[in-house]
PDB file of C-alpha atoms in Angstrom:
ATOM      1  CA  LEU Q   1      85.505 167.111 114.229  1.00  0.00           C
ATOM      2  CA  VAL Q   2      87.895 166.678 111.222  1.00  0.00           C
ATOM      3  CA  PHE Q   3      90.660 169.333 110.821  1.00  0.00           C
ATOM      4  CA  SER Q   4      92.530 170.337 107.685  1.00  0.00           C
ATOM      5  CA  SER Q   5      96.293 170.084 107.086  1.00  0.00           C
ATOM      6  CA  GLN Q   6      96.498 173.159 109.593  1.00  0.00           C
ATOM      7  CA  THR Q   7      95.444 170.653 112.268  1.00  0.00           C
ATOM      8  CA  ILE Q   8      96.729 172.719 115.311  1.00  0.00           C
ATOM      9  CA  ASP Q   9      95.476 176.041 113.967  1.00  0.00           C
ATOM     10  CA  SER Q  10      92.023 174.520 113.230  1.00  0.00           C
ATOM     11  CA  PHE Q  11      92.023 172.857 116.762  1.00  0.00           C
ATOM     12  CA  LYS Q  12      92.823 176.245 118.415  1.00  0.00           C
ATOM     13  CA  LYS Q  13      89.860 177.734 116.697  1.00  0.00           C
ATOM     14  CA  HIS Q  14      87.362 174.952 117.697  1.00  0.00           C
ATOM     15  CA  LEU Q  15      88.614 174.589 121.361  1.00  0.00           C
ATOM     16  CA  ARG Q  16      86.789 177.542 122.517  1.00  0.00           C
ATOM     17  CA  THR Q  17      83.311 176.030 121.436  1.00  0.00           C
ATOM     18  CA  PHE Q  18      83.850 172.373 121.653  1.00  0.00           C
ATOM     19  CA  LEU Q  19      85.470 170.590 124.552  1.00  0.00           C
ATOM     20  CA  PRO Q  20      86.638 167.186 123.466  1.00  0.00           C
ATOM     21  CA  THR Q  21      87.764 164.628 125.761  1.00  0.00           C
ATOM     22  CA  ALA Q  22      89.821 162.548 123.176  1.00  0.00           C
ATOM     23  CA  LEU Q  23      91.516 163.228 119.720  1.00  0.00           C
ATOM     24  CA  VAL Q  24      92.306 160.821 117.156  1.00  0.00           C
ATOM     25  CA  VAL Q  25      95.208 162.280 115.309  1.00  0.00           C
ATOM     26  CA  LYS Q  26      96.258 161.154 111.704  1.00  0.00           C
ATOM     27  CA  ASP Q  27      99.801 160.878 112.311  1.00  0.00           C
ATOM     28  CA  ASP Q  28     102.345 160.506 115.086  1.00  0.00           C
ATOM     29  CA  LEU Q  29     104.362 163.642 113.901  1.00  0.00           C
ATOM     30  CA  VAL Q  30     101.154 165.739 113.943  1.00  0.00           C
ATOM     31  CA  ALA Q  31     100.325 164.378 117.336  1.00  0.00           C
ATOM     32  CA  LEU Q  32     103.657 165.303 118.643  1.00  0.00           C
ATOM     33  CA  ARG Q  33     103.145 169.057 117.489  1.00  0.00           C
ATOM     34  CA  LEU Q  34      99.530 168.927 119.040  1.00  0.00           C
ATOM     35  CA  ILE Q  35     100.795 167.578 122.364  1.00  0.00           C
ATOM     36  CA  GLN Q  36     103.447 170.169 122.422  1.00  0.00           C
ATOM     37  CA  TRP Q  37     101.018 172.955 121.972  1.00  0.00           C
ATOM     38  CA  VAL Q  38      98.457 171.383 124.340  1.00  0.00           C
ATOM     39  CA  ASN Q  39     101.013 171.175 127.189  1.00  0.00           C
ATOM     40  CA  ASN Q  40     101.997 174.874 126.594  1.00  0.00           C
ATOM     41  CA  GLN Q  41      98.530 175.708 127.112  1.00  0.00           C
ATOM     42  CA  GLY Q  42      98.552 174.039 130.497  1.00  0.00           C
ATOM     43  CA  ILE Q  43      96.152 171.205 129.253  1.00  0.00           C
ATOM     44  CA  LYS Q  44      97.176 167.812 130.526  1.00  0.00           C
ATOM     45  CA  ILE Q  45      97.360 164.704 128.596  1.00  0.00           C
ATOM     46  CA  PRO Q  46      95.619 162.388 129.235  1.00  0.00           C
ATOM     47  CA  LYS Q  47      93.906 163.936 132.367  1.00  0.00           C
ATOM     48  CA  ASP Q  48      92.136 166.514 129.989  1.00  0.00           C
ATOM     49  CA  TYR Q  49      92.383 164.918 126.589  1.00  0.00           C
ATOM     50  CA  SER Q  50      93.284 161.406 125.645  1.00  0.00           C
ATOM     51  CA  ILE Q  51      95.082 161.329 122.295  1.00  0.00           C
ATOM     52  CA  ILE Q  52      95.473 158.422 119.928  1.00  0.00           C
ATOM     53  CA  SER Q  53      97.359 158.583 116.754  1.00  0.00           C
ATOM     54  CA  ILE Q  54      98.309 156.357 113.684  1.00  0.00           C
ATOM     55  CA  ASN Q  55     101.642 155.065 112.505  1.00  0.00           C
ATOM     56  CA  ASN Q  56     103.656 153.983 115.704  1.00  0.00           C
ATOM     57  CA  SER Q  57     106.688 155.855 114.570  1.00  0.00           C
ATOM     58  CA  SER Q  58     109.814 156.247 116.739  1.00  0.00           C
ATOM     59  CA  PHE Q  59     108.252 159.493 118.013  1.00  0.00           C
ATOM     60  CA  ALA Q  60     105.572 157.614 119.855  1.00  0.00           C
ATOM     61  CA  GLU Q  61     108.104 156.237 122.222  1.00  0.00           C
ATOM     62  CA  ILE Q  62     110.215 159.225 122.906  1.00  0.00           C
ATOM     63  CA  MET Q  63     107.557 162.004 123.496  1.00  0.00           C
ATOM     64  CA  HIS Q  64     106.029 162.677 126.705  1.00  0.00           C
ATOM     65  CA  PRO Q  65     103.420 161.374 127.420  1.00  0.00           C
ATOM     66  CA  PHE Q  66     104.365 158.244 125.429  1.00  0.00           C
ATOM     67  CA  LEU Q  67     101.864 158.227 122.600  1.00  0.00           C
ATOM     68  CA  THR Q  68      99.017 155.500 122.313  1.00  0.00           C
ATOM     69  CA  THR Q  69      99.004 154.684 118.586  1.00  0.00           C
ATOM     70  CA  TYR Q  70      97.883 152.203 115.962  1.00  0.00           C
ATOM     71  CA  ASP Q  71     100.757 150.127 114.504  1.00  0.00           C
ATOM     72  CA  ILE Q  72      99.731 150.039 110.820  1.00  0.00           C
ATOM     73  CA  ASN Q  73     102.544 147.562 110.132  1.00  0.00           C
ATOM     74  CA  ILE Q  74     104.403 149.891 107.685  1.00  0.00           C
ATOM     75  CA  GLN Q  75     106.884 147.277 106.518  1.00  0.00           C
ATOM     76  CA  GLU Q  76     104.283 144.938 105.535  1.00  0.00           C
ATOM     77  CA  LEU Q  77     102.429 147.691 103.770  1.00  0.00           C
ATOM     78  CA  GLY Q  78     105.450 148.559 101.877  1.00  0.00           C
ATOM     79  CA  LYS Q  79     106.327 144.970 101.044  1.00  0.00           C
ATOM     80  CA  GLU Q  80     102.814 144.273  99.628  1.00  0.00           C
ATOM     81  CA  SER Q  81     102.932 147.533  97.629  1.00  0.00           C
ATOM     82  CA  VAL Q  82     106.057 146.479  95.914  1.00  0.00           C
ATOM     83  CA  ARG Q  83     104.641 143.014  95.375  1.00  0.00           C
ATOM     84  CA  ARG Q  84     101.453 144.472  93.655  1.00  0.00           C
ATOM     85  CA  LEU Q  85     103.607 147.029  91.556  1.00  0.00           C
ATOM     86  CA  VAL Q  86     105.878 144.287  90.262  1.00  0.00           C
ATOM     87  CA  ALA Q  87     102.898 142.197  89.339  1.00  0.00           C
ATOM     88  CA  ILE Q  88     101.373 145.063  87.446  1.00  0.00           C
ATOM     89  CA  LEU Q  89     104.705 145.766  85.667  1.00  0.00           C
ATOM     90  CA  LYS Q  90     105.012 142.132  84.705  1.00  0.00           C
ATOM     91  CA  ASP Q  91     101.472 142.009  83.451  1.00  0.00           C
ATOM     92  CA  GLU Q  92      99.377 145.139  82.948  1.00  0.00           C
ATOM     93  CA  ASN Q  93      96.201 143.011  82.746  1.00  0.00           C
ATOM     94  CA  THR Q  94      96.638 142.039  86.429  1.00  0.00           C
ATOM     95  CA  GLU Q  95      93.424 142.353  88.187  1.00  0.00           C
ATOM     96  CA  PRO Q  96      93.005 144.737  91.124  1.00  0.00           C
ATOM     97  CA  GLN Q  97      93.225 143.093  94.426  1.00  0.00           C
ATOM     98  CA  LYS Q  98      92.038 144.026  97.861  1.00  0.00           C
ATOM     99  CA  VAL Q  99      94.747 143.576 100.419  1.00  0.00           C
ATOM    100  CA  THR Q 100      94.243 143.830 104.173  1.00  0.00           C
ATOM    101  CA  ILE Q 101      97.194 144.282 106.290  1.00  0.00           C
ATOM    102  CA  PRO Q 102      96.833 143.565 110.052  1.00  0.00           C
ATOM    103  CA  PHE Q 103      97.274 146.576 112.353  1.00  0.00           C
ATOM    104  CA  HIS Q 104      96.935 146.661 116.246  1.00  0.00           C
ATOM    105  CA  LEU Q 105      96.574 149.230 119.010  1.00  0.00           C
ATOM    106  CA  ILE Q 106      99.581 150.019 121.323  1.00  0.00           C
ATOM    107  CA  GLU Q 107      98.235 151.555 124.413  1.00  0.00           C
ATOM    108  CA  ARG Q 108     100.696 154.032 126.215  1.00  0.00           C
ATOM    109  CA  GLU Q 109     100.441 156.987 128.431  1.00  0.00           C
ATOM    110  CA  SER Q 110      98.389 159.442 126.326  1.00  0.00           C
ATOM    111  CA  VAL Q 111      95.095 157.727 127.030  1.00  0.00           C
ATOM    112  CA  THR Q 112      93.031 157.213 130.163  1.00  0.00           C
ATOM    113  CA  SER Q 113      89.947 155.005 130.787  1.00  0.00           C
ATOM    114  CA  ILE Q 114      86.935 156.116 132.693  1.00  0.00           C
TER     115      ILE Q 114
END
């Protein structure tokens, strides 16, 4: 399932008909809101749902349970974006370039294995 920007409201509507075992959330802050709502419903993370997010923000290590998240190397993304922008500003004929920034999964308490 893919939810709109109203992620939690959409999730609430679908929860009655679809029983997920895991959720991938687009950002740690959205995951924090979702975990708070889920906890208030008596749903246990990771026993009932595993949650994985993207970003590895400081929220990932202060919320409970600690959030499993992909560290997308935001500093390197920023550096490379600036490098590319400067190259374009210096020469508007600069060719587009595909750049891959390494990322990795940081497994914490919000997931469980079978």
